[in-house]
PDB file of C-alpha atoms in Angstrom:
ATOM      1  CA  MET K 274      -7.363 -17.455 -12.877  1.00 42.00           C
ATOM      2  CA  ASN K 275      -8.365 -13.934 -12.761  1.00 59.00           C
ATOM      3  CA  ASP K 276      -6.395 -11.352 -14.709  1.00 72.00           C
ATOM      4  CA  THR K 277      -4.686  -9.116 -12.532  1.00 77.00           C
ATOM      5  CA  THR K 278      -2.909  -6.876 -14.864  1.00 83.00           C
ATOM      6  CA  GLN K 279      -5.027  -3.844 -14.518  1.00 85.00           C
ATOM      7  CA  PRO K 280      -5.220  -4.228 -10.663  1.00 87.00           C
ATOM      8  CA  LEU K 281      -1.340  -4.707 -10.432  1.00 91.00           C
ATOM      9  CA  SER K 282      -0.660  -1.758 -12.464  1.00 92.00           C
ATOM     10  CA  LEU K 283      -2.849   0.390 -10.250  1.00 92.00           C
ATOM     11  CA  ALA K 284      -1.283  -1.141  -7.101  1.00 93.00           C
ATOM     12  CA  GLU K 285       2.238  -0.442  -8.676  1.00 96.00           C
ATOM     13  CA  LEU K 286       1.133   3.247  -9.246  1.00 96.00           C
ATOM     14  CA  TYR K 287      -0.468   3.601  -5.710  1.00 95.00           C
ATOM     15  CA  LEU K 288       2.749   2.167  -4.035  1.00 95.00           C
ATOM     16  CA  ASP K 289       4.849   4.625  -6.127  1.00 97.00           C
ATOM     17  CA  GLU K 290       2.569   7.444  -4.865  1.00 96.00           C
ATOM     18  CA  MET K 291       2.611   6.079  -1.390  1.00 94.00           C
ATOM     19  CA  LEU K 292       6.476   5.890  -1.123  1.00 95.00           C
ATOM     20  CA  ALA K 293       6.680   9.396  -2.573  1.00 96.00           C
ATOM     21  CA  ALA K 294       4.358  10.660   0.167  1.00 96.00           C
ATOM     22  CA  GLU K 295       6.327   8.847   2.843  1.00 94.00           C
ATOM     23  CA  LYS K 296       9.478  10.455   1.502  1.00 94.00           C
ATOM     24  CA  ALA K 297       7.764  13.891   1.759  1.00 96.00           C
ATOM     25  CA  ASN K 298       5.918  12.938   4.998  1.00 94.00           C
ATOM     26  CA  ASP K 299       2.721  14.009   3.269  1.00 97.00           C
ATOM     27  CA  TYR K 300      -0.169  12.353   5.068  1.00 95.00           C
ATOM     28  CA  ASP K 301      -2.938  13.550   2.650  1.00 95.00           C
ATOM     29  CA  ALA K 302      -0.924  12.411  -0.384  1.00 96.00           C
ATOM     30  CA  TRP K 303      -0.440   9.006   1.335  1.00 94.00           C
ATOM     31  CA  MET K 304      -4.204   8.484   2.171  1.00 93.00           C
ATOM     32  CA  GLN K 305      -5.516   9.782  -1.297  1.00 93.00           C
ATOM     33  CA  ARG K 306      -6.093   6.089  -2.751  1.00 93.00           C
ATOM     34  CA  PHE K 307      -8.088   4.935   0.463  1.00 90.00           C
ATOM     35  CA  GLU K 308     -11.808   4.914   0.380  1.00 87.00           C
ATOM     36  CA  LYS K 309     -13.299   7.779   2.129  1.00 85.00           C
ATOM     37  CA  GLY K 310     -15.000   7.125   5.362  1.00 79.00           C
ATOM     38  CA  HIS K 311     -13.560   3.501   5.781  1.00 71.00           C
ATOM     39  CA  ASN K 312     -10.689   4.447   8.046  1.00 68.00           C
ATOM     40  CA  ASN K 313      -8.162   1.922   6.758  1.00 74.00           C
ATOM     41  CA  GLY K 314      -5.423   3.942   7.099  1.00 78.00           C
ATOM     42  CA  PRO K 315      -3.436   5.492  10.061  1.00 86.00           C
ATOM     43  CA  SER K 316      -4.375   8.584  11.907  1.00 89.00           C
ATOM     44  CA  LYS K 317      -2.418  11.720  10.813  1.00 92.00           C
ATOM     45  CA  GLU K 318      -0.275  11.499  13.941  1.00 94.00           C
ATOM     46  CA  GLY K 319       0.164   7.757  13.775  1.00 92.00           C
ATOM     47  CA  PHE K 320       1.304   8.234  10.083  1.00 93.00           C
ATOM     48  CA  HIS K 321       4.029  10.986  11.018  1.00 95.00           C
ATOM     49  CA  LYS K 322       5.052   8.659  13.973  1.00 95.00           C
ATOM     50  CA  ASP K 323       5.379   5.633  11.716  1.00 92.00           C
ATOM     51  CA  ILE K 324       7.225   7.744   9.095  1.00 94.00           C
ATOM     52  CA  GLN K 325       9.878   8.678  11.547  1.00 95.00           C
ATOM     53  CA  THR K 326      10.300   5.186  12.955  1.00 94.00           C
ATOM     54  CA  MET K 327      10.649   3.725   9.386  1.00 92.00           C
ATOM     55  CA  GLN K 328      13.095   6.263   8.250  1.00 93.00           C
ATOM     56  CA  GLN K 329      15.382   5.489  11.338  1.00 95.00           C
ATOM     57  CA  GLU K 330      14.961   1.533  10.992  1.00 95.00           C
ATOM     58  CA  LEU K 331      14.998   1.216   7.193  1.00 95.00           C
ATOM     59  CA  GLY K 332      16.732   4.238   5.706  1.00 95.00           C
ATOM     60  CA  ALA K 333      15.831   5.471   2.224  1.00 94.00           C
ATOM     61  CA  TYR K 334      13.648   3.363  -0.124  1.00 95.00           C
ATOM     62  CA  GLN K 335      15.920   2.123  -3.139  1.00 97.00           C
ATOM     63  CA  SER K 336      13.881  -0.601  -5.108  1.00 97.00           C
ATOM     64  CA  ARG K 337      11.377  -3.398  -4.898  1.00 97.00           C
ATOM     65  CA  GLU K 338      10.835  -6.879  -6.334  1.00 97.00           C
ATOM     66  CA  TYR K 339       7.300  -8.170  -7.120  1.00 97.00           C
ATOM     67  CA  PHE K 340       6.461 -11.511  -5.711  1.00 96.00           C
ATOM     68  CA  GLY K 341       2.727 -11.823  -6.554  1.00 95.00           C
ATOM     69  CA  SER K 342      -0.825 -11.475  -5.440  1.00 93.00           C
ATOM     70  CA  ILE K 343      -3.393 -13.230  -3.221  1.00 91.00           C
ATOM     71  CA  LYS K 344      -7.140 -12.890  -3.068  1.00 88.00           C
ATOM     72  CA  MET K 345      -8.195 -11.357   0.177  1.00 81.00           C
ATOM     73  CA  SER K 346      -9.985 -13.488   2.623  1.00 74.00           C
ATOM     74  CA  ASN K 347     -12.301 -10.979   4.009  1.00 66.00           C
ATOM     75  CA  GLU K 348     -14.823 -11.377   1.098  1.00 64.00           C
ATOM     76  CA  ASN K 349     -17.857  -9.644   2.887  1.00 75.00           C
ATOM     77  CA  LYS K 350     -15.991  -6.451   3.231  1.00 79.00           C
ATOM     78  CA  TYR K 351     -13.945  -6.292   0.017  1.00 81.00           C
ATOM     79  CA  PRO K 352     -15.376  -8.749  -2.650  1.00 76.00           C
ATOM     80  CA  ASN K 353     -12.771  -9.448  -5.224  1.00 79.00           C
ATOM     81  CA  GLY K 354     -10.049  -7.726  -3.233  1.00 88.00           C
ATOM     82  CA  LEU K 355      -6.492  -8.629  -3.842  1.00 91.00           C
ATOM     83  CA  ARG K 356      -3.354  -7.930  -2.043  1.00 93.00           C
ATOM     84  CA  PHE K 357       0.050  -7.414  -3.873  1.00 96.00           C
ATOM     85  CA  ILE K 358       3.318  -8.273  -2.290  1.00 97.00           C
ATOM     86  CA  TRP K 359       6.706  -6.994  -3.008  1.00 98.00           C
ATOM     87  CA  LYS K 360      10.183  -7.339  -1.420  1.00 98.00           C
ATOM     88  CA  GLY K 361      11.157  -3.672  -0.560  1.00 97.00           C
ATOM     89  CA  ILE K 362      14.812  -2.835  -0.765  1.00 97.00           C
ATOM     90  CA  PHE K 363      15.640  -0.150   1.675  1.00 97.00           C
ATOM     91  CA  GLU K 364      19.018   1.469   2.661  1.00 97.00           C
ATOM     92  CA  LYS K 365      19.301  -0.689   5.945  1.00 96.00           C
ATOM     93  CA  LYS K 366      17.062  -3.435   5.479  1.00 96.00           C
ATOM     94  CA  GLU K 367      14.787  -5.532   3.134  1.00 97.00           C
ATOM     95  CA  ILE K 368      11.334  -5.944   4.051  1.00 96.00           C
ATOM     96  CA  LEU K 369       7.873  -7.260   2.600  1.00 97.00           C
ATOM     97  CA  ILE K 370       5.410  -4.652   1.361  1.00 97.00           C
ATOM     98  CA  VAL K 371       1.735  -5.743   1.175  1.00 95.00           C
ATOM     99  CA  VAL K 372      -0.788  -3.376  -0.551  1.00 94.00           C
ATOM    100  CA  GLY K 373      -4.573  -4.372  -0.613  1.00 91.00           C
ATOM    101  CA  THR K 374      -7.082  -3.164  -3.411  1.00 91.00           C
ATOM    102  CA  HIS K 375     -10.626  -3.380  -3.951  1.00 89.00           C
ATOM    103  CA  LYS K 376     -12.690  -2.272  -6.763  1.00 88.00           C
ATOM    104  CA  LYS K 377     -16.099  -0.340  -5.834  1.00 88.00           C
ATOM    105  CA  ASN K 378     -18.154   1.404  -8.526  1.00 89.00           C
ATOM    106  CA  ASP K 379     -15.453   1.024 -11.103  1.00 89.00           C
ATOM    107  CA  VAL K 380     -12.867   2.668  -8.992  1.00 90.00           C
ATOM    108  CA  TRP K 381      -9.884   1.055  -7.485  1.00 90.00           C
ATOM    109  CA  TYR K 382      -8.985   1.859  -3.694  1.00 90.00           C
ATOM    110  CA  VAL K 383      -6.314   0.850  -1.283  1.00 91.00           C
ATOM    111  CA  ASN K 384      -7.497  -0.821   1.705  1.00 89.00           C
ATOM    112  CA  HIS K 385      -4.349  -2.278   3.252  1.00 86.00           C
ATOM    113  CA  ASN K 386      -0.674  -1.206   3.217  1.00 88.00           C
ATOM    114  CA  VAL K 387       1.795  -2.931   5.615  1.00 89.00           C
ATOM    115  CA  TYR K 388       5.540  -3.406   5.853  1.00 90.00           C
ATOM    116  CA  SER K 389       6.986  -6.212   7.653  1.00 89.00           C
ATOM    117  CA  GLY K 390      10.481  -7.102   8.147  1.00 75.00           C
TER     118      GLY K 390
END
């Protein structure tokens, strides 16, 4: 079994940063951990629409509970990629939060961020 301690620590940090960026409605801060040129995140317009919808449906973020990680199935695109899964507790609803990461040239990147309820 692979040690996920370092990638989990980074995924936690990245998720904290992304949640803060969502609260501030700051697209550039939200996208900072995505690998440049891979277009894995939403467009700027799509981000702002998503944030508005999320704020209405979920309310404010409160906390999360870590569930675990799974190896990503798209090995050609992200060798050794991992997806980390949390239960996200928001003011109005509980949802699943999934953050995918991969390592390239000794740098960890986000390649996936999805909320599902």
